[in-house]
């Protein structure tokens, strides 16, 4: 792993100053969000499965639907939150006469999923 990625945890100001001077790229931020979505979906599975088993007969055969629903919803909502957070930051930036593109905001917010 590149040493500059350690900066995001130790010295985020220096990390983002370096990123601003480079061309926009969604590869790494999208990978970070994807990993976050996978971890979140796995956590949802681990939390929902015991709950569904405890409910037993009350669910009348809907166990797999509930588990899959929780896993898929968690996975998808991670990407939705990425877009929503970027949108909020972009709108606030625009209101305060900020400069930049939505893609740059999306990139920076994607890196924010790392810590």
PDB file of N, CA, C and O in Angstrom, residues 48-87:
ATOM      1  N   UNK A  48     -28.620 -10.146  11.815  1.00  0.00           N
ATOM      2  CA  UNK A  48     -30.007 -10.516  11.515  1.00  0.00           C
ATOM      3  C   UNK A  48     -30.240 -12.023  11.662  1.00  0.00           C
ATOM      4  O   UNK A  48     -31.305 -12.442  12.122  1.00  0.00           O
ATOM      5  N   UNK A  49     -29.264 -12.833  11.310  1.00  0.00           N
ATOM      6  CA  UNK A  49     -29.453 -14.289  11.341  1.00  0.00           C
ATOM      7  C   UNK A  49     -29.852 -14.805  12.719  1.00  0.00           C
ATOM      8  O   UNK A  49     -30.837 -15.547  12.833  1.00  0.00           O
ATOM      9  N   UNK A  50     -29.159 -14.456  13.804  1.00  0.00           N
ATOM     10  CA  UNK A  50     -29.596 -14.950  15.113  1.00  0.00           C
ATOM     11  C   UNK A  50     -30.978 -14.432  15.509  1.00  0.00           C
ATOM     12  O   UNK A  50     -31.763 -15.155  16.133  1.00  0.00           O
ATOM     13  N   UNK A  51     -31.277 -13.207  15.129  1.00  0.00           N
ATOM     14  CA  UNK A  51     -32.589 -12.640  15.451  1.00  0.00           C
ATOM     15  C   UNK A  51     -33.690 -13.418  14.752  1.00  0.00           C
ATOM     16  O   UNK A  51     -34.725 -13.739  15.355  1.00  0.00           O
ATOM     17  N   UNK A  52     -33.473 -13.732  13.487  1.00  0.00           N
ATOM     18  CA  UNK A  52     -34.459 -14.493  12.717  1.00  0.00           C
ATOM     19  C   UNK A  52     -34.626 -15.890  13.313  1.00  0.00           C
ATOM     20  O   UNK A  52     -35.747 -16.391  13.432  1.00  0.00           O
ATOM     21  N   UNK A  53     -33.543 -16.508  13.720  1.00  0.00           N
ATOM     22  CA  UNK A  53     -33.625 -17.840  14.320  1.00  0.00           C
ATOM     23  C   UNK A  53     -34.373 -17.808  15.646  1.00  0.00           C
ATOM     24  O   UNK A  53     -35.097 -18.749  15.978  1.00  0.00           O
ATOM     25  N   UNK A  54     -34.200 -16.738  16.407  1.00  0.00           N
ATOM     26  CA  UNK A  54     -34.913 -16.620  17.676  1.00  0.00           C
ATOM     27  C   UNK A  54     -36.419 -16.479  17.474  1.00  0.00           C
ATOM     28  O   UNK A  54     -37.211 -16.943  18.292  1.00  0.00           O
ATOM     29  N   UNK A  55     -36.787 -15.828  16.380  1.00  0.00           N
ATOM     30  CA  UNK A  55     -38.210 -15.625  16.113  1.00  0.00           C
ATOM     31  C   UNK A  55     -38.882 -16.899  15.616  1.00  0.00           C
ATOM     32  O   UNK A  55     -40.101 -17.018  15.688  1.00  0.00           O
ATOM     33  N   UNK A  56     -38.113 -17.808  15.079  1.00  0.00           N
ATOM     34  CA  UNK A  56     -38.587 -19.131  14.705  1.00  0.00           C
ATOM     35  C   UNK A  56     -39.886 -19.191  13.928  1.00  0.00           C
ATOM     36  O   UNK A  56     -39.980 -18.711  12.807  1.00  0.00           O
ATOM     37  N   UNK A  57     -40.897 -19.787  14.524  1.00  0.00           N
ATOM     38  CA  UNK A  57     -42.166 -20.059  13.850  1.00  0.00           C
ATOM     39  C   UNK A  57     -42.969 -18.801  13.518  1.00  0.00           C
ATOM     40  O   UNK A  57     -43.866 -18.858  12.677  1.00  0.00           O
ATOM     41  N   UNK A  58     -42.701 -17.709  14.152  1.00  0.00           N
ATOM     42  CA  UNK A  58     -43.483 -16.496  13.915  1.00  0.00           C
ATOM     43  C   UNK A  58     -43.286 -15.945  12.498  1.00  0.00           C
ATOM     44  O   UNK A  58     -44.138 -15.224  11.988  1.00  0.00           O
ATOM     45  N   UNK A  59     -42.179 -16.287  11.848  1.00  0.00           N
ATOM     46  CA  UNK A  59     -41.883 -15.727  10.532  1.00  0.00           C
ATOM     47  C   UNK A  59     -42.485 -16.529   9.379  1.00  0.00           C
ATOM     48  O   UNK A  59     -42.494 -16.060   8.249  1.00  0.00           O
ATOM     49  N   UNK A  60     -42.974 -17.695   9.650  1.00  0.00           N
ATOM     50  CA  UNK A  60     -43.677 -18.533   8.663  1.00  0.00           C
ATOM     51  C   UNK A  60     -42.904 -18.686   7.356  1.00  0.00           C
ATOM     52  O   UNK A  60     -43.410 -18.428   6.271  1.00  0.00           O
ATOM     53  N   UNK A  61     -41.660 -19.095   7.435  1.00  0.00           N
ATOM     54  CA  UNK A  61     -40.881 -19.387   6.232  1.00  0.00           C
ATOM     55  C   UNK A  61     -40.270 -18.176   5.545  1.00  0.00           C
ATOM     56  O   UNK A  61     -39.752 -18.294   4.442  1.00  0.00           O
ATOM     57  N   UNK A  62     -40.313 -17.031   6.154  1.00  0.00           N
ATOM     58  CA  UNK A  62     -39.788 -15.818   5.543  1.00  0.00           C
ATOM     59  C   UNK A  62     -38.343 -15.511   5.978  1.00  0.00           C
ATOM     60  O   UNK A  62     -37.821 -14.437   5.670  1.00  0.00           O
ATOM     61  N   UNK A  63     -37.708 -16.460   6.629  1.00  0.00           N
ATOM     62  CA  UNK A  63     -36.382 -16.214   7.184  1.00  0.00           C
ATOM     63  C   UNK A  63     -35.376 -15.766   6.123  1.00  0.00           C
ATOM     64  O   UNK A  63     -34.674 -14.764   6.303  1.00  0.00           O
ATOM     65  N   UNK A  64     -35.305 -16.501   5.014  1.00  0.00           N
ATOM     66  CA  UNK A  64     -34.310 -16.198   3.989  1.00  0.00           C
ATOM     67  C   UNK A  64     -34.589 -14.846   3.341  1.00  0.00           C
ATOM     68  O   UNK A  64     -33.665 -14.104   3.011  1.00  0.00           O
ATOM     69  N   UNK A  65     -35.861 -14.504   3.176  1.00  0.00           N
ATOM     70  CA  UNK A  65     -36.226 -13.207   2.583  1.00  0.00           C
ATOM     71  C   UNK A  65     -35.774 -12.072   3.498  1.00  0.00           C
ATOM     72  O   UNK A  65     -35.229 -11.059   3.030  1.00  0.00           O
ATOM     73  N   UNK A  66     -35.981 -12.223   4.776  1.00  0.00           N
ATOM     74  CA  UNK A  66     -35.587 -11.193   5.739  1.00  0.00           C
ATOM     75  C   UNK A  66     -34.069 -11.044   5.778  1.00  0.00           C
ATOM     76  O   UNK A  66     -33.547  -9.927   5.746  1.00  0.00           O
ATOM     77  N   UNK A  67     -33.363 -12.155   5.807  1.00  0.00           N
ATOM     78  CA  UNK A  67     -31.898 -12.111   5.851  1.00  0.00           C
ATOM     79  C   UNK A  67     -31.347 -11.484   4.579  1.00  0.00           C
ATOM     80  O   UNK A  67     -30.504 -10.576   4.626  1.00  0.00           O
ATOM     81  N   UNK A  68     -31.823 -11.955   3.419  1.00  0.00           N
ATOM     82  CA  UNK A  68     -31.349 -11.387   2.149  1.00  0.00           C
ATOM     83  C   UNK A  68     -31.714  -9.911   2.022  1.00  0.00           C
ATOM     84  O   UNK A  68     -30.921  -9.110   1.523  1.00  0.00           O
ATOM     85  N   UNK A  69     -32.890  -9.555   2.469  1.00  0.00           N
ATOM     86  CA  UNK A  69     -33.307  -8.162   2.425  1.00  0.00           C
ATOM     87  C   UNK A  69     -32.387  -7.273   3.236  1.00  0.00           C
ATOM     88  O   UNK A  69     -32.002  -6.185   2.791  1.00  0.00           O
ATOM     89  N   UNK A  70     -32.032  -7.716   4.424  1.00  0.00           N
ATOM     90  CA  UNK A  70     -31.137  -6.933   5.284  1.00  0.00           C
ATOM     91  C   UNK A  70     -29.756  -6.805   4.660  1.00  0.00           C
ATOM     92  O   UNK A  70     -29.158  -5.719   4.666  1.00  0.00           O
ATOM     93  N   UNK A  71     -29.240  -7.894   4.108  1.00  0.00           N
ATOM     94  CA  UNK A  71     -27.905  -7.877   3.504  1.00  0.00           C
ATOM     95  C   UNK A  71     -27.880  -6.985   2.266  1.00  0.00           C
ATOM     96  O   UNK A  71     -27.000  -6.123   2.121  1.00  0.00           O
ATOM     97  N   UNK A  72     -28.851  -7.145   1.383  1.00  0.00           N
ATOM     98  CA  UNK A  72     -28.891  -6.355   0.149  1.00  0.00           C
ATOM     99  C   UNK A  72     -29.141  -4.882   0.458  1.00  0.00           C
ATOM    100  O   UNK A  72     -28.492  -3.993  -0.116  1.00  0.00           O
ATOM    101  N   UNK A  73     -30.058  -4.608   1.372  1.00  0.00           N
ATOM    102  CA  UNK A  73     -30.352  -3.216   1.732  1.00  0.00           C
ATOM    103  C   UNK A  73     -29.124  -2.529   2.318  1.00  0.00           C
ATOM    104  O   UNK A  73     -28.827  -1.380   1.974  1.00  0.00           O
ATOM    105  N   UNK A  74     -28.396  -3.212   3.170  1.00  0.00           N
ATOM    106  CA  UNK A  74     -27.192  -2.631   3.760  1.00  0.00           C
ATOM    107  C   UNK A  74     -26.144  -2.355   2.689  1.00  0.00           C
ATOM    108  O   UNK A  74     -25.527  -1.281   2.677  1.00  0.00           O
ATOM    109  N   UNK A  75     -25.958  -3.295   1.777  1.00  0.00           N
ATOM    110  CA  UNK A  75     -24.986  -3.131   0.701  1.00  0.00           C
ATOM    111  C   UNK A  75     -25.343  -1.926  -0.176  1.00  0.00           C
ATOM    112  O   UNK A  75     -24.516  -1.045  -0.420  1.00  0.00           O
ATOM    113  N   UNK A  76     -26.578  -1.867  -0.621  1.00  0.00           N
ATOM    114  CA  UNK A  76     -27.025  -0.794  -1.517  1.00  0.00           C
ATOM    115  C   UNK A  76     -27.023   0.557  -0.806  1.00  0.00           C
ATOM    116  O   UNK A  76     -26.605   1.576  -1.379  1.00  0.00           O
ATOM    117  N   UNK A  77     -27.487   0.585   0.429  1.00  0.00           N
ATOM    118  CA  UNK A  77     -27.583   1.854   1.159  1.00  0.00           C
ATOM    119  C   UNK A  77     -26.216   2.476   1.426  1.00  0.00           C
ATOM    120  O   UNK A  77     -26.115   3.698   1.559  1.00  0.00           O
ATOM    121  N   UNK A  78     -25.171   1.690   1.472  1.00  0.00           N
ATOM    122  CA  UNK A  78     -23.831   2.253   1.626  1.00  0.00           C
ATOM    123  C   UNK A  78     -23.514   3.172   0.450  1.00  0.00           C
ATOM    124  O   UNK A  78     -23.009   4.287   0.631  1.00  0.00           O
ATOM    125  N   UNK A  79     -23.845   2.739  -0.765  1.00  0.00           N
ATOM    126  CA  UNK A  79     -23.610   3.563  -1.953  1.00  0.00           C
ATOM    127  C   UNK A  79     -24.569   4.753  -1.995  1.00  0.00           C
ATOM    128  O   UNK A  79     -24.181   5.847  -2.422  1.00  0.00           O
ATOM    129  N   UNK A  80     -25.797   4.549  -1.551  1.00  0.00           N
ATOM    130  CA  UNK A  80     -26.763   5.654  -1.508  1.00  0.00           C
ATOM    131  C   UNK A  80     -26.268   6.732  -0.541  1.00  0.00           C
ATOM    132  O   UNK A  80     -26.305   7.923  -0.858  1.00  0.00           O
ATOM    133  N   UNK A  81     -25.791   6.311   0.629  1.00  0.00           N
ATOM    134  CA  UNK A  81     -25.274   7.279   1.599  1.00  0.00           C
ATOM    135  C   UNK A  81     -24.060   8.018   1.043  1.00  0.00           C
ATOM    136  O   UNK A  81     -23.883   9.208   1.307  1.00  0.00           O
ATOM    137  N   UNK A  82     -23.218   7.338   0.282  1.00  0.00           N
ATOM    138  CA  UNK A  82     -22.074   7.974  -0.354  1.00  0.00           C
ATOM    139  C   UNK A  82     -22.549   9.131  -1.249  1.00  0.00           C
ATOM    140  O   UNK A  82     -22.034  10.244  -1.171  1.00  0.00           O
ATOM    141  N   UNK A  83     -23.551   8.849  -2.061  1.00  0.00           N
ATOM    142  CA  UNK A  83     -24.101   9.876  -2.952  1.00  0.00           C
ATOM    143  C   UNK A  83     -24.789  11.004  -2.171  1.00  0.00           C
ATOM    144  O   UNK A  83     -24.626  12.181  -2.499  1.00  0.00           O
ATOM    145  N   UNK A  84     -25.549  10.638  -1.154  1.00  0.00           N
ATOM    146  CA  UNK A  84     -26.273  11.644  -0.368  1.00  0.00           C
ATOM    147  C   UNK A  84     -25.297  12.552   0.374  1.00  0.00           C
ATOM    148  O   UNK A  84     -25.444  13.784   0.349  1.00  0.00           O
ATOM    149  N   UNK A  85     -24.302  11.969   1.038  1.00  0.00           N
ATOM    150  CA  UNK A  85     -23.325  12.785   1.763  1.00  0.00           C
ATOM    151  C   UNK A  85     -22.579  13.719   0.802  1.00  0.00           C
ATOM    152  O   UNK A  85     -22.383  14.897   1.097  1.00  0.00           O
ATOM    153  N   UNK A  86     -22.166  13.187  -0.341  1.00  0.00           N
ATOM    154  CA  UNK A  86     -21.474  14.013  -1.334  1.00  0.00           C
ATOM    155  C   UNK A  86     -22.391  15.134  -1.816  1.00  0.00           C
ATOM    156  O   UNK A  86     -21.957  16.281  -1.980  1.00  0.00           O
ATOM    157  N   UNK A  87     -23.661  14.831  -2.029  1.00  0.00           N
ATOM    158  CA  UNK A  87     -24.623  15.838  -2.461  1.00  0.00           C
ATOM    159  C   UNK A  87     -24.796  16.935  -1.429  1.00  0.00           C
ATOM    160  O   UNK A  87     -24.828  18.129  -1.770  1.00  0.00           O
TER     161      UNK A  87
END
